[in-house]
Short mmCIF file of C-alpha atoms in Angstrom, two decimals:
data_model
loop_
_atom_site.label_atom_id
_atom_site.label_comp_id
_atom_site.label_asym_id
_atom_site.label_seq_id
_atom_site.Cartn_x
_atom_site.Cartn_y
_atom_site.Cartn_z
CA UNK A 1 14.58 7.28 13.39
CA UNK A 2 12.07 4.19 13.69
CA UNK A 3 10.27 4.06 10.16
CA UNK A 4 6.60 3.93 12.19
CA UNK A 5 7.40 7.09 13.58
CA UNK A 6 5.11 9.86 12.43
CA UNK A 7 8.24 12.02 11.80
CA UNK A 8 10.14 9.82 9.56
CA UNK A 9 6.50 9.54 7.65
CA UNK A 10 6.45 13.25 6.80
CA UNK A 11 10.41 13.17 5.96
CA UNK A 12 9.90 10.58 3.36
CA UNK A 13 7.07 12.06 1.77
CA UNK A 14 8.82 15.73 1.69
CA UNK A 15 12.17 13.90 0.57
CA UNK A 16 10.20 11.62 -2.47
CA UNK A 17 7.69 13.99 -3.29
CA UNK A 18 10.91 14.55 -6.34
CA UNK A 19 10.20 11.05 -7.27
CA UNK A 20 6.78 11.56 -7.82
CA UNK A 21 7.27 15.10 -9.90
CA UNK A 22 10.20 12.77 -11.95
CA UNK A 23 7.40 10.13 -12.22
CA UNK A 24 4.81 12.22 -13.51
CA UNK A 25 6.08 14.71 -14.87
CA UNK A 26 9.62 13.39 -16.75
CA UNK A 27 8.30 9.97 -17.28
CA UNK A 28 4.85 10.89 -18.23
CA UNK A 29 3.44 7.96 -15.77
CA UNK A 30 -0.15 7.80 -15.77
CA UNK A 31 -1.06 5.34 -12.98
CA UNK A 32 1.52 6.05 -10.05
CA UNK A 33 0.35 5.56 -6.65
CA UNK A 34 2.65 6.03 -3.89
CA UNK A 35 2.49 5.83 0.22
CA UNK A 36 5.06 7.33 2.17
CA UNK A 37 8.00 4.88 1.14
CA UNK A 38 6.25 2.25 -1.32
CA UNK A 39 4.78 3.40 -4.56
CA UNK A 40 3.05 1.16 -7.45
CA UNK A 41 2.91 2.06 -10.90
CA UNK A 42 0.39 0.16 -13.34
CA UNK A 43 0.69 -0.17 -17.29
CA UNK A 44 -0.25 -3.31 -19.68
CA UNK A 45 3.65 -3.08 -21.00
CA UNK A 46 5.55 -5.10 -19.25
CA UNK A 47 8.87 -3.41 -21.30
CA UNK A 48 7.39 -0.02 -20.83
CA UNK A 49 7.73 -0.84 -16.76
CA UNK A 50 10.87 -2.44 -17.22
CA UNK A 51 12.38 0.99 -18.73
CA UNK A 52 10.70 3.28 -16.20
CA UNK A 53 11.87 0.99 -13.56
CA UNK A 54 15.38 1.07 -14.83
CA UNK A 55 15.26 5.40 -15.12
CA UNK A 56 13.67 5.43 -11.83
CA UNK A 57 16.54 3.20 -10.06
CA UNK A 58 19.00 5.78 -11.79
CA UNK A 59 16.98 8.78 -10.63
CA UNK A 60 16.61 7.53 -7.11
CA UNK A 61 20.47 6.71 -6.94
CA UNK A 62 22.06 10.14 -8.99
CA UNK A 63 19.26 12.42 -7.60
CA UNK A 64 18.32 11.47 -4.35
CA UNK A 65 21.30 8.74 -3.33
CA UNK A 66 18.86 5.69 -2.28
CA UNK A 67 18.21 2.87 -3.91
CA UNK A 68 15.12 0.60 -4.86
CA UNK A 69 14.99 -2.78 -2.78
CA UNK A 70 15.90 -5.66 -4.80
CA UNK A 71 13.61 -8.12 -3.49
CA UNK A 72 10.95 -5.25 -3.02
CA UNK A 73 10.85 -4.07 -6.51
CA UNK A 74 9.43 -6.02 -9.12
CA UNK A 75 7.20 -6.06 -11.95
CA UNK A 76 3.94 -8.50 -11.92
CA UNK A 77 0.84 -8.96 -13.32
CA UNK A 78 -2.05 -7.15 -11.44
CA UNK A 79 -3.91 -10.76 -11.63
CA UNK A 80 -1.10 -11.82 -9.30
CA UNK A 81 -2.14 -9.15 -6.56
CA UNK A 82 0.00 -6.63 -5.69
CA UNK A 83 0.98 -6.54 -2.00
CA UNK A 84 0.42 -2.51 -1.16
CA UNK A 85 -0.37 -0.53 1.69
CA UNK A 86 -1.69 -3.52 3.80
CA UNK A 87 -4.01 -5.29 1.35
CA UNK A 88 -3.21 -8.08 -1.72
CA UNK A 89 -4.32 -5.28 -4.43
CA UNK A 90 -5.73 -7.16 -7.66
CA UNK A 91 -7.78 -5.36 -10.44
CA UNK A 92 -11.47 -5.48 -9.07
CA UNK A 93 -11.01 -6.83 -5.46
CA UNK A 94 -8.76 -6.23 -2.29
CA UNK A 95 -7.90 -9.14 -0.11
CA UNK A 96 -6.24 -7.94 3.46
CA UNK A 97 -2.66 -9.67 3.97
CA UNK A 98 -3.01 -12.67 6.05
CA UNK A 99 -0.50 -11.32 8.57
CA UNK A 100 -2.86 -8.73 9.08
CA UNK A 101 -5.78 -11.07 9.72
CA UNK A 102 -3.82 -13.21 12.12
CA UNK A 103 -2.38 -10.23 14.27
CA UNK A 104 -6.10 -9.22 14.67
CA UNK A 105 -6.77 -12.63 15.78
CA UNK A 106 -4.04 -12.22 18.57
CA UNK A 107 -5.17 -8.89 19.17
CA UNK A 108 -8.34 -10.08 19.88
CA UNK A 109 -7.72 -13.38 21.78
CA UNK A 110 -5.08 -11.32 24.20
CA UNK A 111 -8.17 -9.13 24.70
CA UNK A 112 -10.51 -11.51 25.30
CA UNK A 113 -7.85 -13.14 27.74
CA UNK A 114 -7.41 -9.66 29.83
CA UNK A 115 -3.91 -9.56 28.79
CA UNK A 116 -4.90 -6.01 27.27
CA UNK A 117 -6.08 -3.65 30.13
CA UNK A 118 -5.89 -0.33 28.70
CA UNK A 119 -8.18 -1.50 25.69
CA UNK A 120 -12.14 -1.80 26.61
CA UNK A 121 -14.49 -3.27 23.99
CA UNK A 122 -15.60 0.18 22.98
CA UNK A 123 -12.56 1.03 21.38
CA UNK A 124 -12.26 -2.25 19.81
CA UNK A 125 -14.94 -1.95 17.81
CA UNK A 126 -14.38 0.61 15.34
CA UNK A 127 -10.95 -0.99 14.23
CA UNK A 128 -12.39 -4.09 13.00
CA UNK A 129 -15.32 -2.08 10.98
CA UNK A 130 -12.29 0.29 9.71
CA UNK A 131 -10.80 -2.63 8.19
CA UNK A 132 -13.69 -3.55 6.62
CA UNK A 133 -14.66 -0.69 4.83
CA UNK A 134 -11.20 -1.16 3.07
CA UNK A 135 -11.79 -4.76 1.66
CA UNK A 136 -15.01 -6.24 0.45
CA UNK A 137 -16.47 -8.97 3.45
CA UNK A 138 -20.51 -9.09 3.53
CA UNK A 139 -20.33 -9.78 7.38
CA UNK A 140 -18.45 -6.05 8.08
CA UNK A 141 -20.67 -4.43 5.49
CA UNK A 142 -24.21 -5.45 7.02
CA UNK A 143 -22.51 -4.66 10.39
CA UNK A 144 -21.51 -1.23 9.67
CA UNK A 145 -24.06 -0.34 7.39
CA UNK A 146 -21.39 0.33 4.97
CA UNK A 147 -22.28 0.51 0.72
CA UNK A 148 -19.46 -1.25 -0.84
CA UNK A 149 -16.83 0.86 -2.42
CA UNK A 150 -16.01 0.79 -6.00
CA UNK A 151 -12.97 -1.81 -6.45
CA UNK A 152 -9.48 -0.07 -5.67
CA UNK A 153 -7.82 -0.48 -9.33
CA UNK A 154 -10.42 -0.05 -11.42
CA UNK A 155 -9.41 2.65 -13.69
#
């Protein structure tokens, strides 16, 4: 089953939803975000990850028989960003992914060539001021009329 598909979305959530009890719960995690597949947990120990990372690998193998991504799961400081759920996450600011922003741009330019029929300008319009509201960018903000949020990991 594709991963985009809706389906495999509510699967993953029913089938993790142990990890995040385990998290919680066993582990006593206080700061454990997680979104369908991907999941962030934030603590100033860098050991204290490092152990919970090591008891979650075992859970998710002995428990639930998957595994964590090697290249996918790491532990870095929040000053580096944190690359979650579409945006470069830091501790008072959001930054959208720049793969995002440039398949906007080609979303856009195929529009504005008519190489996208079934989308009218109507429709295109509320995307881009989605986005917005998700990442701080004075432009989007006077344009939707939209009070700035408070910063996503400010805790």
């Amino acid at each position: 089953m594709p991963l985009g598909n809706l389906t495999s979305q509510f699967f993953a959530n029913i089938y993790l939803n142990e990890l995040d009890y385990y998290a919680k719960y066993n582990l006593g995690v206080e700061y454990y975000i997680r979104y369908v597949d991907d999941f962030v947990i934030l603590h100033s120990s860098k050991e204290q990850l490092q152990i919970w990372k090591k008891q979650i690998d075992e859970f998710l193998r002995d428990k639930l028989r998957i595994e964590l991504h090697p290249q996918k799961s790491r532990i870095i400081s929040l000053s580096n960003g944190i690359d979650f759920v579409g945006f470069r996450n830091f501790y008072y600011y959001r930054l959208v992914r720049e793969r995002n922003i440039r398949k906007m741009k080609k979303r856009i330019a195929k529009m504005k060539d008519c190489e996208i029929s079934y989308v009218d300008s109507a429709s295109l319009k509320p995307h881009p001021l989605g986005c917005g509201r998700h990442f701080d960018h004075p432009k989007i903000e006077h344009q939707s009329n939209h009070t700035p949020q408070k910063p996503f990991m400010d805790f």
